[in-house]
Short mmCIF file of C-alpha atoms in Angstrom, two decimals:
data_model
loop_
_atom_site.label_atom_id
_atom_site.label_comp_id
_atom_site.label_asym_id
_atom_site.label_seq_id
_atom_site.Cartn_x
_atom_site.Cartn_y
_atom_site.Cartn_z
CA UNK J 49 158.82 118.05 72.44
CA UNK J 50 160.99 121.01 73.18
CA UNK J 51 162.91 120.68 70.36
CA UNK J 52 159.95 120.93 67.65
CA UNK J 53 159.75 124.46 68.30
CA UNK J 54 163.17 125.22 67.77
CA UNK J 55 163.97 128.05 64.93
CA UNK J 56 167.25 127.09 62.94
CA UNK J 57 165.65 123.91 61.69
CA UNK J 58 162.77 125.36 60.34
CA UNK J 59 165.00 127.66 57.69
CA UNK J 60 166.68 124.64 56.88
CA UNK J 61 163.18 123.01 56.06
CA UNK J 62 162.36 126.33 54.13
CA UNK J 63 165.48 125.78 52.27
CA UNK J 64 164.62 122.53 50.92
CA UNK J 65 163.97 123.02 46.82
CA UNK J 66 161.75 119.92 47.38
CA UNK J 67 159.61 122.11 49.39
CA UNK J 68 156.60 122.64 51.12
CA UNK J 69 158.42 122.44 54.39
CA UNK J 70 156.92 125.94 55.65
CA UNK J 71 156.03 125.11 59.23
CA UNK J 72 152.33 126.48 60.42
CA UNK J 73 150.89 125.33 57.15
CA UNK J 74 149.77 121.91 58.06
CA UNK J 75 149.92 120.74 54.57
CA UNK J 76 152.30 118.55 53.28
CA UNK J 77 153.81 118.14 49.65
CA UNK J 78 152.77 115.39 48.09
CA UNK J 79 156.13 114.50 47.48
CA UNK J 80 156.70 113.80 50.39
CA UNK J 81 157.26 109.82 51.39
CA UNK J 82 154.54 108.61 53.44
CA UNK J 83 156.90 106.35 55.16
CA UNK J 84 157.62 109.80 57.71
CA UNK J 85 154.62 110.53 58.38
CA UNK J 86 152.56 113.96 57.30
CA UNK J 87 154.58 116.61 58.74
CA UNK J 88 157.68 118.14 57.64
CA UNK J 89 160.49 117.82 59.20
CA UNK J 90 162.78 121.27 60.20
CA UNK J 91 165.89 120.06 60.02
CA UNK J 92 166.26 117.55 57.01
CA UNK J 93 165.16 117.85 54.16
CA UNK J 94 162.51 114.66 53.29
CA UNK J 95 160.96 115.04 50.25
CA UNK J 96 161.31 112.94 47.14
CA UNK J 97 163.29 110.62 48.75
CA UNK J 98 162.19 107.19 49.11
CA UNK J 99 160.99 105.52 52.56
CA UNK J 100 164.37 103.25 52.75
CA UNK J 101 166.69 106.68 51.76
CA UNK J 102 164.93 108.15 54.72
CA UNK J 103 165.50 105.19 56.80
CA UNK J 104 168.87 104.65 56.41
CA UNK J 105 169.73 108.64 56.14
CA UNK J 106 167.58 108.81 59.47
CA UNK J 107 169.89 105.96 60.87
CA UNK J 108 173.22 107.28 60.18
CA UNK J 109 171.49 110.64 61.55
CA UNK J 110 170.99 108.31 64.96
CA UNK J 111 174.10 107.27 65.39
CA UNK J 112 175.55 110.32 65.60
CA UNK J 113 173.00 111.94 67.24
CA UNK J 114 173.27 109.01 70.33
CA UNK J 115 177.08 110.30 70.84
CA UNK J 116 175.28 113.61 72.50
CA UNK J 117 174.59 114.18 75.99
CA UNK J 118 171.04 114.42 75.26
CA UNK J 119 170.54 111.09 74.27
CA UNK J 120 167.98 109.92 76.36
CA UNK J 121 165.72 112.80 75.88
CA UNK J 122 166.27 112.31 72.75
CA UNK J 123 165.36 109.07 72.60
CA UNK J 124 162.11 108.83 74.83
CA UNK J 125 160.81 111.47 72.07
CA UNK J 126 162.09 109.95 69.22
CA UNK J 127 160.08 106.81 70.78
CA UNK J 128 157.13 108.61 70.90
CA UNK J 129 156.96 110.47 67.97
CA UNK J 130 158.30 107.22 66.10
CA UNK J 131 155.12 105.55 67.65
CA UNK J 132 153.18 108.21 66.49
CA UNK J 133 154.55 108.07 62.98
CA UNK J 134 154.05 104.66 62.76
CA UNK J 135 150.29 104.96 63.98
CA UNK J 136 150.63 107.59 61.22
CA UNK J 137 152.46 106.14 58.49
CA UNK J 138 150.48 102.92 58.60
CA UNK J 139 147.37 104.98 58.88
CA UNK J 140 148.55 106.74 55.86
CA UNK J 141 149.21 104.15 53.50
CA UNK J 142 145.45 102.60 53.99
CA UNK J 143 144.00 105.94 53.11
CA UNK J 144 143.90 107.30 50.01
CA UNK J 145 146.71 110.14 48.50
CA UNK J 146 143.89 112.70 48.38
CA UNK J 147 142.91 112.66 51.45
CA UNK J 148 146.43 113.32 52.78
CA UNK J 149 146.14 117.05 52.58
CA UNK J 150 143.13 116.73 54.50
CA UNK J 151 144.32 114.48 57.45
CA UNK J 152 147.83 116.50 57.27
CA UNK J 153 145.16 119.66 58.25
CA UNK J 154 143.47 117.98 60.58
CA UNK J 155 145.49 118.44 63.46
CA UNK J 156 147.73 115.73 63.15
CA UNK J 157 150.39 118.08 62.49
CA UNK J 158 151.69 119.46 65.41
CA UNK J 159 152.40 116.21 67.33
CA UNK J 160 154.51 115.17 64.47
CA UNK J 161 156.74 118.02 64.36
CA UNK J 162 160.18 117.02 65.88
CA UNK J 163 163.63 118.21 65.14
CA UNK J 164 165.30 114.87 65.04
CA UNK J 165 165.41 112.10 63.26
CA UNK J 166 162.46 110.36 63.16
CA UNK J 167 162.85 106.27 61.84
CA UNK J 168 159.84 104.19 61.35
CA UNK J 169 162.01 101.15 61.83
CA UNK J 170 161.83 100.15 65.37
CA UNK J 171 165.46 100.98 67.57
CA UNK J 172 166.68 97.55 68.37
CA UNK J 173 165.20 95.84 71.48
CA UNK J 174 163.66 99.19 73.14
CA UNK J 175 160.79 100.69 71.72
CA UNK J 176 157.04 99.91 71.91
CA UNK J 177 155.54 99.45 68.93
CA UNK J 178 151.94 100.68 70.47
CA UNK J 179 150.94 104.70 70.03
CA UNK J 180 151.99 106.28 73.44
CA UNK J 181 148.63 107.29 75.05
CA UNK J 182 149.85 111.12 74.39
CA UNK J 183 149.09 109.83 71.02
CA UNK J 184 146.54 112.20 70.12
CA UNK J 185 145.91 110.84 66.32
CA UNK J 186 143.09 108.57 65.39
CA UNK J 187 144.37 104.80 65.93
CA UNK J 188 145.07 102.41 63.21
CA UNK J 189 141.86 101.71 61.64
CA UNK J 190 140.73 99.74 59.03
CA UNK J 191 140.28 101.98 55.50
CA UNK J 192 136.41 103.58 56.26
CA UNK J 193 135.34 106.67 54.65
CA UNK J 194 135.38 109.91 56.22
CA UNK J 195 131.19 110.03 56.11
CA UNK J 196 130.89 106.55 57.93
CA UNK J 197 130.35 108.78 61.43
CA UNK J 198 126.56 109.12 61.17
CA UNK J 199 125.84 112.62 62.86
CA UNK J 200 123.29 112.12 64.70
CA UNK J 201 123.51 112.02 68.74
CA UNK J 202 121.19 110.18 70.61
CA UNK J 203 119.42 112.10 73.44
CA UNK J 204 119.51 110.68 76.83
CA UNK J 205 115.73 110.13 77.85
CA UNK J 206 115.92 108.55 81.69
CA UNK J 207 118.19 107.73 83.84
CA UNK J 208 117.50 105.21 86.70
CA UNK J 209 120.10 105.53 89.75
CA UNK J 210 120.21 104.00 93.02
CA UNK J 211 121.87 105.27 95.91
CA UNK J 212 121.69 104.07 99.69
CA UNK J 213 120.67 106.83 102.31
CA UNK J 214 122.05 104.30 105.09
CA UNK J 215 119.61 104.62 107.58
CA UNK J 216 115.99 102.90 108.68
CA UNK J 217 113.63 105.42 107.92
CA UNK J 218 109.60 105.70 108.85
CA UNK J 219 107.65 106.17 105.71
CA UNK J 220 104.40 107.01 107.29
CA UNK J 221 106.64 110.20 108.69
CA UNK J 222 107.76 111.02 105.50
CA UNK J 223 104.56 110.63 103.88
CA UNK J 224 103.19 112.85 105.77
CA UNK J 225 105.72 115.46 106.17
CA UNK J 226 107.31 115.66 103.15
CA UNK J 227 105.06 117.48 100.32
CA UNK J 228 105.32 115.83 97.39
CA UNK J 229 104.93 112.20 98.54
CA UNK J 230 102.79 109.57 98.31
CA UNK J 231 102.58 106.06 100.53
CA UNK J 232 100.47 103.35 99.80
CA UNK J 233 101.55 100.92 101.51
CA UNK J 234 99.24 97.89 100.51
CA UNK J 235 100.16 98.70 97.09
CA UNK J 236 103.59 99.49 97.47
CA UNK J 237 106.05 99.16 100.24
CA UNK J 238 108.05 102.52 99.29
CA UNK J 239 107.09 106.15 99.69
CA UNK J 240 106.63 107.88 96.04
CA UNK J 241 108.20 111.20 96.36
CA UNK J 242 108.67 114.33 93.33
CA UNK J 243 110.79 116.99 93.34
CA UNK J 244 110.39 119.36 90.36
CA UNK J 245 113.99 120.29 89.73
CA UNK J 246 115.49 118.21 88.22
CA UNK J 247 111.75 116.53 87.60
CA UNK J 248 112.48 113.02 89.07
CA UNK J 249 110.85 110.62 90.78
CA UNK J 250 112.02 108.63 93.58
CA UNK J 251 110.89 105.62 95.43
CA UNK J 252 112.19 105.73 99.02
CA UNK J 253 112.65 102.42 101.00
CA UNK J 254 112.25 101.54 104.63
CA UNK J 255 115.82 99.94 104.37
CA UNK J 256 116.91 103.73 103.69
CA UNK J 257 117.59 102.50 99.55
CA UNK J 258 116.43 105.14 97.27
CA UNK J 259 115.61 105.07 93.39
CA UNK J 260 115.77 108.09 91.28
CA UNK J 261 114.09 108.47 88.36
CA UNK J 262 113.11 110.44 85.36
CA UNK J 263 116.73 112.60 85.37
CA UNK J 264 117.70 113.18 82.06
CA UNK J 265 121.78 113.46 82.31
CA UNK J 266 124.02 111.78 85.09
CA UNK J 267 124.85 114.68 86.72
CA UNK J 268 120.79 115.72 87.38
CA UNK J 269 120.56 112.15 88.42
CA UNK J 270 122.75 112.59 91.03
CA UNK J 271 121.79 116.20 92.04
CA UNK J 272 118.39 115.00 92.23
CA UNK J 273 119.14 111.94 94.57
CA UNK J 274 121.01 114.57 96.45
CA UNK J 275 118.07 116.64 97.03
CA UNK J 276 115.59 113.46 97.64
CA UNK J 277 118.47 112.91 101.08
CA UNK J 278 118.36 116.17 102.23
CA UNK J 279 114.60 116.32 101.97
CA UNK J 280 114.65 113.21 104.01
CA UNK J 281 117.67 114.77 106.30
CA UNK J 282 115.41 118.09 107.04
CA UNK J 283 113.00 115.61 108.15
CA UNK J 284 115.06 114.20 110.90
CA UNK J 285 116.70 111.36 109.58
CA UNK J 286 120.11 110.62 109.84
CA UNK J 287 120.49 110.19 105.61
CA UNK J 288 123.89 109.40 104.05
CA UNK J 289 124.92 109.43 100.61
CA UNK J 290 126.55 105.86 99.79
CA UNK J 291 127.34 103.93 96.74
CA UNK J 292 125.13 105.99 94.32
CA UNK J 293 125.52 104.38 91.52
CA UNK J 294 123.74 105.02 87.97
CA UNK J 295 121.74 102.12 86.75
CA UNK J 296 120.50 102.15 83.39
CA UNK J 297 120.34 105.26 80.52
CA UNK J 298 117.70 105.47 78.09
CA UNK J 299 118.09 107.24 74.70
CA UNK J 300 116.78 107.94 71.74
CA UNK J 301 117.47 109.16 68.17
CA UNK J 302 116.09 109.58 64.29
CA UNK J 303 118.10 108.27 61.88
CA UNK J 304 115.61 110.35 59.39
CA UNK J 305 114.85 107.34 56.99
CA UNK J 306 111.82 104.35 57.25
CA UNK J 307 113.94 101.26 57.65
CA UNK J 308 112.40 97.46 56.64
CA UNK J 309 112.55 95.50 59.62
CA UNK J 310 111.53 92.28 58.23
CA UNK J 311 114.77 92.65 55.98
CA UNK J 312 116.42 93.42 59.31
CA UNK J 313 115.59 90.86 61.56
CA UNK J 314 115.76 87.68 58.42
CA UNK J 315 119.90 88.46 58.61
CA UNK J 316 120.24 89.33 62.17
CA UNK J 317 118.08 87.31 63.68
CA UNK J 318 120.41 86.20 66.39
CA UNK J 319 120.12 89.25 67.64
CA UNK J 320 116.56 90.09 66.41
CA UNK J 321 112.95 89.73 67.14
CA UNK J 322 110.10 91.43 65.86
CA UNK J 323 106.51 90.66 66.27
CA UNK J 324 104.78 93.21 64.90
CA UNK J 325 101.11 91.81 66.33
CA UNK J 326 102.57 92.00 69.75
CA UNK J 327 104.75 95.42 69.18
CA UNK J 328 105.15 97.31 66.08
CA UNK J 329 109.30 97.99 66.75
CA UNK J 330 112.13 95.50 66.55
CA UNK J 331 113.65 94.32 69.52
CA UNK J 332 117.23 94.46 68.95
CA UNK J 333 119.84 92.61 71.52
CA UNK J 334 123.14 94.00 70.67
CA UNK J 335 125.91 91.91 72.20
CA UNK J 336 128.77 94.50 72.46
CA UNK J 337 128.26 96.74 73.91
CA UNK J 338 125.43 94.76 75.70
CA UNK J 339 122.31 96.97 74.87
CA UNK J 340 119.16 96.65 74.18
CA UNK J 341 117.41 98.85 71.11
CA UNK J 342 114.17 99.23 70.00
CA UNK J 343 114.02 100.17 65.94
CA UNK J 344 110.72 101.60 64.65
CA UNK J 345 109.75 101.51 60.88
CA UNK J 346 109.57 105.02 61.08
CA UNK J 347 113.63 105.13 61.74
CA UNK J 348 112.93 106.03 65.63
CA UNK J 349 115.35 104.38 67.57
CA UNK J 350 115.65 103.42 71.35
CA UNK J 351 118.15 102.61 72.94
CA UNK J 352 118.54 101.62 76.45
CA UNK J 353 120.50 99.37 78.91
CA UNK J 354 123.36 101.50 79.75
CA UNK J 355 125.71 102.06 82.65
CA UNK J 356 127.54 104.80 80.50
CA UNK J 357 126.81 107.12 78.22
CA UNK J 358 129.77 106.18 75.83
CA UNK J 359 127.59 102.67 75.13
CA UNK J 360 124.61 104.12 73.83
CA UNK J 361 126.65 106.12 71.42
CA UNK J 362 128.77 102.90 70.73
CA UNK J 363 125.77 101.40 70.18
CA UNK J 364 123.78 103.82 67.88
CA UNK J 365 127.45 103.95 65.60
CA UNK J 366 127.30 99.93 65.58
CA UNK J 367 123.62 99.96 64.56
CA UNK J 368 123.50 102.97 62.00
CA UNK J 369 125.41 101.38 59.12
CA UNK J 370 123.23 98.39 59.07
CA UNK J 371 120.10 100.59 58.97
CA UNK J 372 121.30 102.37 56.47
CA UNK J 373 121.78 99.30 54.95
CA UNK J 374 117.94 98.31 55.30
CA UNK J 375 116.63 101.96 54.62
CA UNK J 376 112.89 101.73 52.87
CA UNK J 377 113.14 102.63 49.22
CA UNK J 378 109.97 103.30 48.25
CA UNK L 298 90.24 98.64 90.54
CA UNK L 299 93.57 98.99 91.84
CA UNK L 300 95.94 100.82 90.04
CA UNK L 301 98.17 102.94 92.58
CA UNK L 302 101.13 100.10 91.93
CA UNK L 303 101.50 101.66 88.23
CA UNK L 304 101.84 105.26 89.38
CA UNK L 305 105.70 104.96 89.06
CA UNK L 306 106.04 103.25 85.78
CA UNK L 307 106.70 105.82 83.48
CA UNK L 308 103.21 105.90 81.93
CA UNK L 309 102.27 106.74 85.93
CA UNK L 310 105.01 109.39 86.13
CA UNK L 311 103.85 111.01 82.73
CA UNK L 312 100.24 110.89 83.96
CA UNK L 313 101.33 112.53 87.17
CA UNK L 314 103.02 115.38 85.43
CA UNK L 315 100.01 115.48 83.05
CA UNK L 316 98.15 116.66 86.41
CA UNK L 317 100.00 118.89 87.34
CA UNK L 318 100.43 120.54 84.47
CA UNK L 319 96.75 120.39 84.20
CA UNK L 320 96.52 122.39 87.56
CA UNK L 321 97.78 125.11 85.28
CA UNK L 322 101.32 124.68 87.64
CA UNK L 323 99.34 125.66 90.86
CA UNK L 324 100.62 122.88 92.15
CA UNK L 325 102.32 123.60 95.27
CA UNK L 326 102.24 119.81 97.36
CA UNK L 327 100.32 116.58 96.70
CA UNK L 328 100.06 114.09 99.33
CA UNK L 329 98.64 110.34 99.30
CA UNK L 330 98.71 108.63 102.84
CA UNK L 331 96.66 106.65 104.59
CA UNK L 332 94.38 106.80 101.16
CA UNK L 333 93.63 110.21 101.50
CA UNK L 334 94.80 112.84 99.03
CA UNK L 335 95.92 116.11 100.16
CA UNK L 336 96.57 118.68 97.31
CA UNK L 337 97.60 122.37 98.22
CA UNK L 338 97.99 124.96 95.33
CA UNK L 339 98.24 128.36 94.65
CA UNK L 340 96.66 131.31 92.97
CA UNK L 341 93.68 129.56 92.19
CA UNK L 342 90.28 131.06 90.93
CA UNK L 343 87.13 129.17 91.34
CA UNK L 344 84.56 130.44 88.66
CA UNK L 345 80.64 129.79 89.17
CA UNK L 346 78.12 131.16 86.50
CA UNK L 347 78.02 134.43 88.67
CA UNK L 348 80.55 134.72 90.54
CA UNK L 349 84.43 134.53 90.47
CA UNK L 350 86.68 133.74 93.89
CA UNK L 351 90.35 134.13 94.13
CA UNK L 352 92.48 132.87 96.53
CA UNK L 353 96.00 132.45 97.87
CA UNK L 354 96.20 128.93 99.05
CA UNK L 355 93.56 126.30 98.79
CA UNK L 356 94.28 122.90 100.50
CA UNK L 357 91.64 119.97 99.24
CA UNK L 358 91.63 117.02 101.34
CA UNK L 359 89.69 114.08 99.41
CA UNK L 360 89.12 110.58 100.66
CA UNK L 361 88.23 107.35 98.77
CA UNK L 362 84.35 107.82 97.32
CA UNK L 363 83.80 104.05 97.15
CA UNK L 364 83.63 101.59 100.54
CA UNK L 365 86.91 99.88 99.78
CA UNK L 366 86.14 97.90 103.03
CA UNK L 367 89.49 99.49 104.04
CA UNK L 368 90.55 99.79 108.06
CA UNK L 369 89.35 103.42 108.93
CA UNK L 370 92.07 105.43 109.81
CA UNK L 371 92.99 106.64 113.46
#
């Protein structure tokens, strides 16, 4: 990339009549081909020619730039920008022409800015087709409007973590040392134990197991599990901290509309199931990711049965434009 | 009635934190062992018709009203 930032090609750009090669304005003209992607280029000049001009002009550029002793660089950039303005130029030509100015401002701009010739017909027999993962544009991606992102977040609501403390431990001891605990053991073969920050929960096994509950983001999950082991450390125990591992994430969200579930679960009832005499929300089994959500007429949504944040979010963007398309009208 | 085994669910865990809130956060330990409940708090003021007592710490130790028929403990 060190040869994007070199000066002399940039004048040359600025000398191009076909303009709008001004580097730092990440616009691009619109006559420029889409075939190169949205940048402009500092040392040729691109516009108004077609895509197979380019090409071939780009080619005979090639050749004679593979004679140098930089080749190789040369080459492992050309590869990636060449990825990258394929990515680009096929994610170009299923958008539409006006929102080129916009993606060109977007921040796509910089990574495209190279000083070489850049072909968008593969080199024979040694470039990858696939966006290096310095790629940093958006892949290619079917044709979706810019407002199909819904905006909303969902907020994480529980987190339930295990974690092993990997020791026997006497419950009646901690029970009675520890202040906030509780032991019941006819009821319940664990010791109940609070803290108050992070305000969790924890059930506390003989084995030495522990469950945390009631944190509401993976890292208070963990500090609070941390906190249950020392607690149980102080009291003489010889805790560990193994294989914590987060076991389910509970959010929830608005999506600010009344949505008709009996629309919704007659075309997805695969997934589906709503009783409203047994539960006034629809159960919703999502396959992929594999979560479970919980869709209220009011447009409360639920989501839970995640090991990672990134599903519930996957989930809430799978779900959103199908309750959008079952929002309540009247 | 039994119904120590849904202290944990999260209607439990709400109620719990219902309670303490309740103590006006004077909460300082609660302890359930052996079916006794041991509750220390803080800053608390006790308030007859006439008269008004503040104090530091207050520990209340409370055992089961009914005859569970439970083992009595050692």
């Amino acid at each position: 990339m060190d040869q994007n930032n070199s000066l002399p090609p940039y004048a040359q750009g600025l000398a191009s009549p076909q303009g709008a090669m001004t580097p730092g304005i990440p616009i691009f003209s619109p006559m420029m081909p889409y075939g190169t992607g949205l940048t402009p280029q500092p040392i040729q000049n691109t516009s108004s020619l077609s895509i197979l001009e380019e090409q071939q002009r780009q080619q005979q550029q090639q050749q004679q730039q593979q004679q140098q002793q930089q080749q190789q660089q040369q080459q492992q950039q050309q590869q990636q920008q060449q990825q990258q303005a394929i990515a680009t130029a096929a994610a170009v030509v299923q958008q539409s022409a006006s929102q080129q100015p916009t993606q060109g401002a977007s921040g796509q701009t910089p990574q495209l800015f190279h000083s070489q010739t850049l072909t968008t017909a593969p080199l024979p027999g040694n470039t990858p087709l696939y966006p290096s993962p310095m790629t940093p544009m958006t892949p290619i991606t079917p044709a979706t409007p810019a407002s199909e992102s819904s905006g909303i977040v969902p907020q994480l609501q529980n987190i339930v973590s295990t974690v092993n403390l990997g020791c026997k431990l006497d419950l009646k001891t901690i029970a009675l040392r520890a202040r906030n605990a509780e032991y019941n053991p006819k009821r319940f073969a664990a010791v109940i134990m609070r803290i108050r920050e992070p305000r969790t929960t924890a059930l506390i096994f003989s084995s030495g197991k522990m469950v945390c509950t009631g944190a509401k983001s993976e890292e208070q999950s963990r500090l609070a599990a941390r906190k249950y082991a020392r607690v149980v450390q102080k009291l003489g125990f010889p805790a560990k901290f193994l294989d914590f591992k987060i076991q389910n994430m509970v959010g929830s969200c608005d999506v600010k509309f009344p949505i008709r579930l009996e629309g919704l679960v007659l075309t997805h009832q695969q997934f589906s199931s709503y009783e409203p005499e047994l539960f006034p929300g629809l159960i919703y089994r999502m396959i992929k990711p594999r979560i479970v959500l919980l869709i209220f007429v009011s447009g409360k949504v639920v989501l839970t049965g995640a090991k990672v944040r990134a599903e519930i979010y996957e989930a809430f963007e799978n779900i959103y434009p199908i309750l959008k398309g079952f929002r309540k009208t009247t | 009635m039994e119904y120590q085994l849904y202290r944990n669910t999260t209607l439990g865990n709400s109620l719990q934190e219902s309670l303490d809130e309740l103590i006006q956060g004077s909460l300082n330990t609660d302890r359930f062992c052996d079916n006794v409940w041991t509750f220390v708090l803080n800053d608390v003021e006790f308030r007859e018709v006439t008269e008004l007592i503040k104090v530091d710490k207050v520990k209340i130790v409370a055992c089961d009203g009914k005859n569970t028929g439970s083992n009595t403990t050692e």
